Structure formats: structure tokens, C-alpha cells
Amino acid sequence: MKEVTAVGQTVDAAVESALAQLKTTKNQVEIIVVDEGKKGFLGFGSRFAKVIVKKKVDPVEFVKIFLKDVSEKMGVPIEIHVKQNGKNILYELSGEKIALLIGKRGQTLNSIQYLAQLVINRESTGYFKVMLDAEGYRERRKQALIQLAERIAYKAVKIGKEIPLEPMPAHERKTIHTALVSFKGVKTYSSGEDAKRHIIVAPIREKNR
């Protein structure tokens, strides 16, 4: 139960009634006074106060519940450890079948992360940035991307041609750009739109003197 409509002889009495039904405290709810009530005169014309009391939603906890629900429907029971740094939230997932949540090259994990991002900002008044990790997958993927970037850079210089990489999410493209920013002889730039956005590694041709 997340919301209760209650009445009482006073607003405070109505609120107390609602809190008892919700089994929570005043600082954990939002109170809407529908009717302040009226004492009346000699018992005539009196009217009860009426309030709507809603439990405040913790967006971080809400997403944790969302992730558990999604994973269970996929047949992958998980444990979740949450790390929060201001508006940046990291959900670390673990479980016996965690590979099913990661998917090929992290595609499933990235899709669930995208949904979690939408959910948390639908339930909050501020903007949160969500990152999902699964038993250290993000770091392993990052190191693999750095190695890939270096191999492609050497190849681009050797053959003297631009080499396009496969489409990647923004945070993975950033890893490639960062890995090659100081690599001599190549430059990187992004091309394509939306899901087809990808990086091109291009050799830097020396100008004729």
C-alpha cells in the first residue's frame, strides 16, 4: 500500500490515521489536505478533515526492485550491491547465471541499464545517472576495448587506411577515443546515428613539405 485517504476530526488526526495504515512516519510521506474540516456550532455543520497521504518513493531503491524483478523474469536470480556518489548510482549485480544478463558484448546489460535509467528518472525529481555492472564485466570490457583500439590503430597506420569499428554505446566509444588520444599517427572520430553510431580510426597523413 503506497497511498491512503483518511478522515479525522482534525487534519492531524486524519494524518495519524493514514500513517498507522501505511505503517510509516510523517517524514516518509507526502501529505495532501483535501478538506481541513469544520468544527461547526453545537454539533451542527461539523465536517471531518480529509487527507491523502502518499509514501515517498526512494528512486534508488525503486530501481533495485525493478532490476530484481526483470532478472527473475529472465530466470536469473541476482544479488545487488548499490554504490551511490551524489547523483551517480552504480548497481553491481552478481549471480550464478549472470552471463545471461550480460549478453553478447554486454548488449543485454546495456539494454537493462538504459531501462533502469528511464525508471529512476521517472520516479525522481532530480536527474540520476545509472551504471550497471555484473561481476566486474565493465572493467574487463574496458581493458578489451583498449587492447582492440591499439591493435586497430597499429593496423590503420600500417595499411594507411581508415578502419571503422562496430557500433558501440557512448561510454564504450569514449573508452576508444581516450585510449587513442595520445597514440601517434592516428585520430578517431564518430560516425553514424543512434544505434549505428561507431568510431572510425584514421591514420594521420603527413603533409607534404
Coordinates of C-alpha atoms in Angstrom, one line a residue:
M1 CA 0.0 0.0 0.0
K2 CA 1.5 3.3 -1.2
E3 CA -1.4 5.7 -0.7
V4 CA -4.2 6.2 1.8
T5 CA -7.1 8.5 2.0
A6 CA -8.1 9.1 5.7
V7 CA -10.5 11.3 7.7
G8 CA -10.5 12.6 11.2
Q9 CA -11.9 15.3 13.4
T10 CA -8.8 17.4 12.6
V11 CA -6.1 17.3 9.9
D12 CA -3.6 15.9 12.4
A13 CA -5.9 13.2 13.4
A14 CA -6.6 12.2 9.8
V15 CA -2.8 12.2 9.1
E16 CA -2.1 10.0 12.1
S17 CA -4.8 7.6 10.9
A18 CA -3.2 7.4 7.5
L19 CA 0.3 6.9 8.9
A20 CA -0.9 4.0 11.0
Q21 CA -2.5 2.3 8.0
L22 CA 0.7 2.8 5.9
K23 CA 2.9 1.8 8.9
T24 CA 5.3 4.7 8.3
T25 CA 6.3 8.0 9.7
K26 CA 5.5 11.6 8.8
N27 CA 8.9 12.3 7.2
Q28 CA 8.5 9.4 4.8
V29 CA 5.3 10.6 3.2
E30 CA 3.7 13.4 1.2
I31 CA 0.5 14.9 2.7
I32 CA -2.3 16.4 0.6
V33 CA -5.0 18.1 2.6
V34 CA -8.3 17.6 0.7
D35 CA -10.5 19.2 3.3
E36 CA -9.5 20.9 6.5
G37 CA -12.8 20.1 8.1
K38 CA -15.1 22.2 10.2
K39 CA -16.0 22.2 13.9
G40 CA -19.5 23.5 13.4
F41 CA -21.6 25.0 16.2
L42 CA -23.3 22.9 18.9
G43 CA -22.6 19.9 16.8
F44 CA -24.3 21.3 13.7
G45 CA -22.5 21.9 10.4
S46 CA -19.4 20.0 11.5
R47 CA -17.3 18.2 8.9
F48 CA -14.4 15.8 9.2
A49 CA -11.0 16.7 7.8
K50 CA -9.8 14.6 4.9
V51 CA -6.2 13.9 3.7
I52 CA -4.4 11.9 1.1
V53 CA -1.1 10.5 2.3
K54 CA 1.4 9.0 -0.1
K55 CA 4.6 7.2 0.7
K56 CA 7.6 9.0 -0.8
V57 CA 9.4 6.9 -3.4
D58 CA 13.1 6.2 -3.0
P59 CA 14.1 6.1 -6.7
V60 CA 17.4 4.3 -6.0
E61 CA 15.6 1.5 -4.1
F62 CA 12.8 1.5 -6.6
V63 CA 15.3 0.7 -9.4
K64 CA 16.8 -2.1 -7.3
I65 CA 13.4 -3.7 -7.0
F66 CA 12.9 -3.2 -10.8
L67 CA 16.2 -4.9 -11.6
K68 CA 15.4 -7.9 -9.4
D69 CA 12.0 -8.2 -11.0
V70 CA 13.5 -8.1 -14.5
S71 CA 16.2 -10.6 -13.7
E72 CA 13.8 -13.0 -12.1
K73 CA 11.5 -12.9 -15.1
M74 CA 14.6 -13.8 -17.2
G75 CA 15.3 -16.8 -14.9
V76 CA 18.4 -15.1 -13.4
P77 CA 18.1 -14.6 -9.7
I78 CA 20.6 -12.0 -8.6
E79 CA 22.1 -10.1 -5.6
I80 CA 22.5 -6.3 -5.9
H81 CA 25.0 -4.1 -4.2
V82 CA 24.4 -0.3 -4.6
K83 CA 27.1 2.4 -4.6
Q84 CA 26.0 6.0 -4.7
N85 CA 28.1 9.1 -5.3
G86 CA 25.7 12.0 -5.4
K87 CA 23.5 11.5 -8.5
N88 CA 25.7 8.7 -9.9
I89 CA 24.4 5.3 -9.0
L90 CA 26.2 2.0 -9.6
Y91 CA 24.3 -1.2 -9.3
E92 CA 26.7 -4.2 -9.0
L93 CA 24.9 -7.4 -10.0
S94 CA 26.0 -10.9 -9.1
G95 CA 24.6 -14.4 -9.5
E96 CA 25.2 -17.9 -10.9
K97 CA 23.7 -17.2 -14.3
I98 CA 25.0 -13.6 -14.6
A99 CA 26.3 -14.2 -18.1
L100 CA 22.7 -14.3 -19.3
L101 CA 22.2 -10.7 -18.1
I102 CA 25.4 -9.5 -19.7
G103 CA 24.7 -10.9 -23.1
K104 CA 26.9 -10.8 -26.2
R105 CA 29.4 -8.0 -25.8
G106 CA 27.3 -6.5 -22.9
Q107 CA 24.3 -5.8 -25.1
T108 CA 21.7 -7.2 -22.7
L109 CA 23.4 -5.4 -19.8
N110 CA 23.4 -2.2 -21.7
S111 CA 19.7 -2.5 -22.6
I112 CA 18.7 -3.2 -19.0
Q113 CA 20.9 -0.2 -17.9
Y114 CA 19.0 2.0 -20.4
L115 CA 15.7 0.9 -18.9
A116 CA 16.9 1.5 -15.4
Q117 CA 18.0 5.0 -16.4
L118 CA 14.5 5.7 -17.6
V119 CA 12.9 4.2 -14.5
I120 CA 15.0 6.1 -11.9
N121 CA 14.4 9.5 -13.5
R122 CA 10.7 8.8 -13.9
E123 CA 10.5 8.3 -10.2
S124 CA 12.7 11.2 -9.1
T125 CA 12.6 15.0 -9.2
G126 CA 16.4 15.3 -9.9
Y127 CA 18.4 13.6 -12.6
F128 CA 20.3 10.4 -11.8
K129 CA 22.9 8.6 -13.9
V130 CA 22.8 4.9 -13.7
M131 CA 25.6 2.4 -14.4
L132 CA 25.0 -1.4 -14.2
D133 CA 27.9 -3.8 -13.7
A134 CA 27.9 -7.6 -13.5
E135 CA 30.7 -9.2 -11.5
G136 CA 33.4 -6.9 -12.9
Y137 CA 32.3 -7.1 -16.5
R138 CA 32.7 -3.4 -17.2
E139 CA 36.4 -3.3 -16.3
R140 CA 37.1 -6.5 -18.3
R141 CA 35.3 -5.0 -21.3
K142 CA 37.2 -1.7 -20.9
Q143 CA 40.5 -3.5 -21.0
A144 CA 39.4 -5.5 -24.0
L145 CA 38.4 -2.3 -25.8
I146 CA 41.7 -0.6 -25.0
Q147 CA 43.6 -3.6 -26.5
L148 CA 41.3 -3.6 -29.5
A149 CA 41.8 0.2 -30.0
E150 CA 45.6 -0.3 -30.0
R151 CA 45.5 -3.2 -32.5
I152 CA 43.3 -1.3 -34.9
A153 CA 45.5 1.8 -34.5
Y154 CA 48.6 -0.1 -35.5
K155 CA 46.8 -1.7 -38.4
A156 CA 45.4 1.7 -39.6
V157 CA 48.9 3.2 -39.6
K158 CA 50.4 0.1 -41.4
I159 CA 47.9 -0.1 -44.2
G160 CA 47.3 3.7 -44.4
K161 CA 43.5 3.4 -44.4
E162 CA 40.6 4.3 -42.2
I163 CA 39.2 1.4 -40.2
P164 CA 35.6 1.6 -38.9
L165 CA 34.7 -0.2 -35.7
E166 CA 31.4 -1.9 -34.9
P167 CA 28.6 0.3 -33.3
M168 CA 29.1 0.9 -29.6
P169 CA 27.2 2.7 -26.8
A170 CA 28.6 6.1 -25.9
H171 CA 30.6 5.1 -22.8
E172 CA 32.4 2.4 -24.9
R173 CA 33.2 4.9 -27.7
K174 CA 34.6 7.2 -25.1
T175 CA 36.9 4.4 -23.9
I176 CA 38.2 4.0 -27.5
H177 CA 38.7 7.8 -28.0
T178 CA 40.5 8.1 -24.7
A179 CA 42.8 5.1 -25.4
L180 CA 44.0 6.6 -28.7
V181 CA 44.1 10.3 -27.9
S182 CA 47.9 10.2 -27.5
F183 CA 48.5 7.4 -29.9
K184 CA 50.9 8.8 -32.6
G185 CA 49.8 8.6 -36.2
V186 CA 46.1 8.2 -35.8
K187 CA 43.0 10.1 -35.0
T188 CA 39.5 8.9 -34.1
Y189 CA 36.0 10.3 -34.9
S190 CA 32.5 9.1 -34.6
S191 CA 30.1 8.5 -37.5
G192 CA 26.5 7.3 -37.9
E193 CA 23.4 7.9 -35.9
D194 CA 21.8 6.4 -32.8
A195 CA 22.3 2.6 -32.7
K196 CA 24.6 2.7 -35.7
R197 CA 26.9 5.3 -34.1
H198 CA 30.5 4.0 -34.4
I199 CA 34.1 5.0 -34.3
I200 CA 36.5 5.3 -37.2
V201 CA 40.2 5.0 -36.6
A202 CA 42.1 7.0 -39.3
P203 CA 45.8 7.4 -40.0
I204 CA 47.1 10.9 -39.9
R205 CA 48.8 11.6 -43.2
E206 CA 51.9 13.8 -43.1
K207 CA 51.6 17.0 -45.1
N208 CA 54.0 17.3 -48.0
R209 CA 56.8 19.7 -47.2

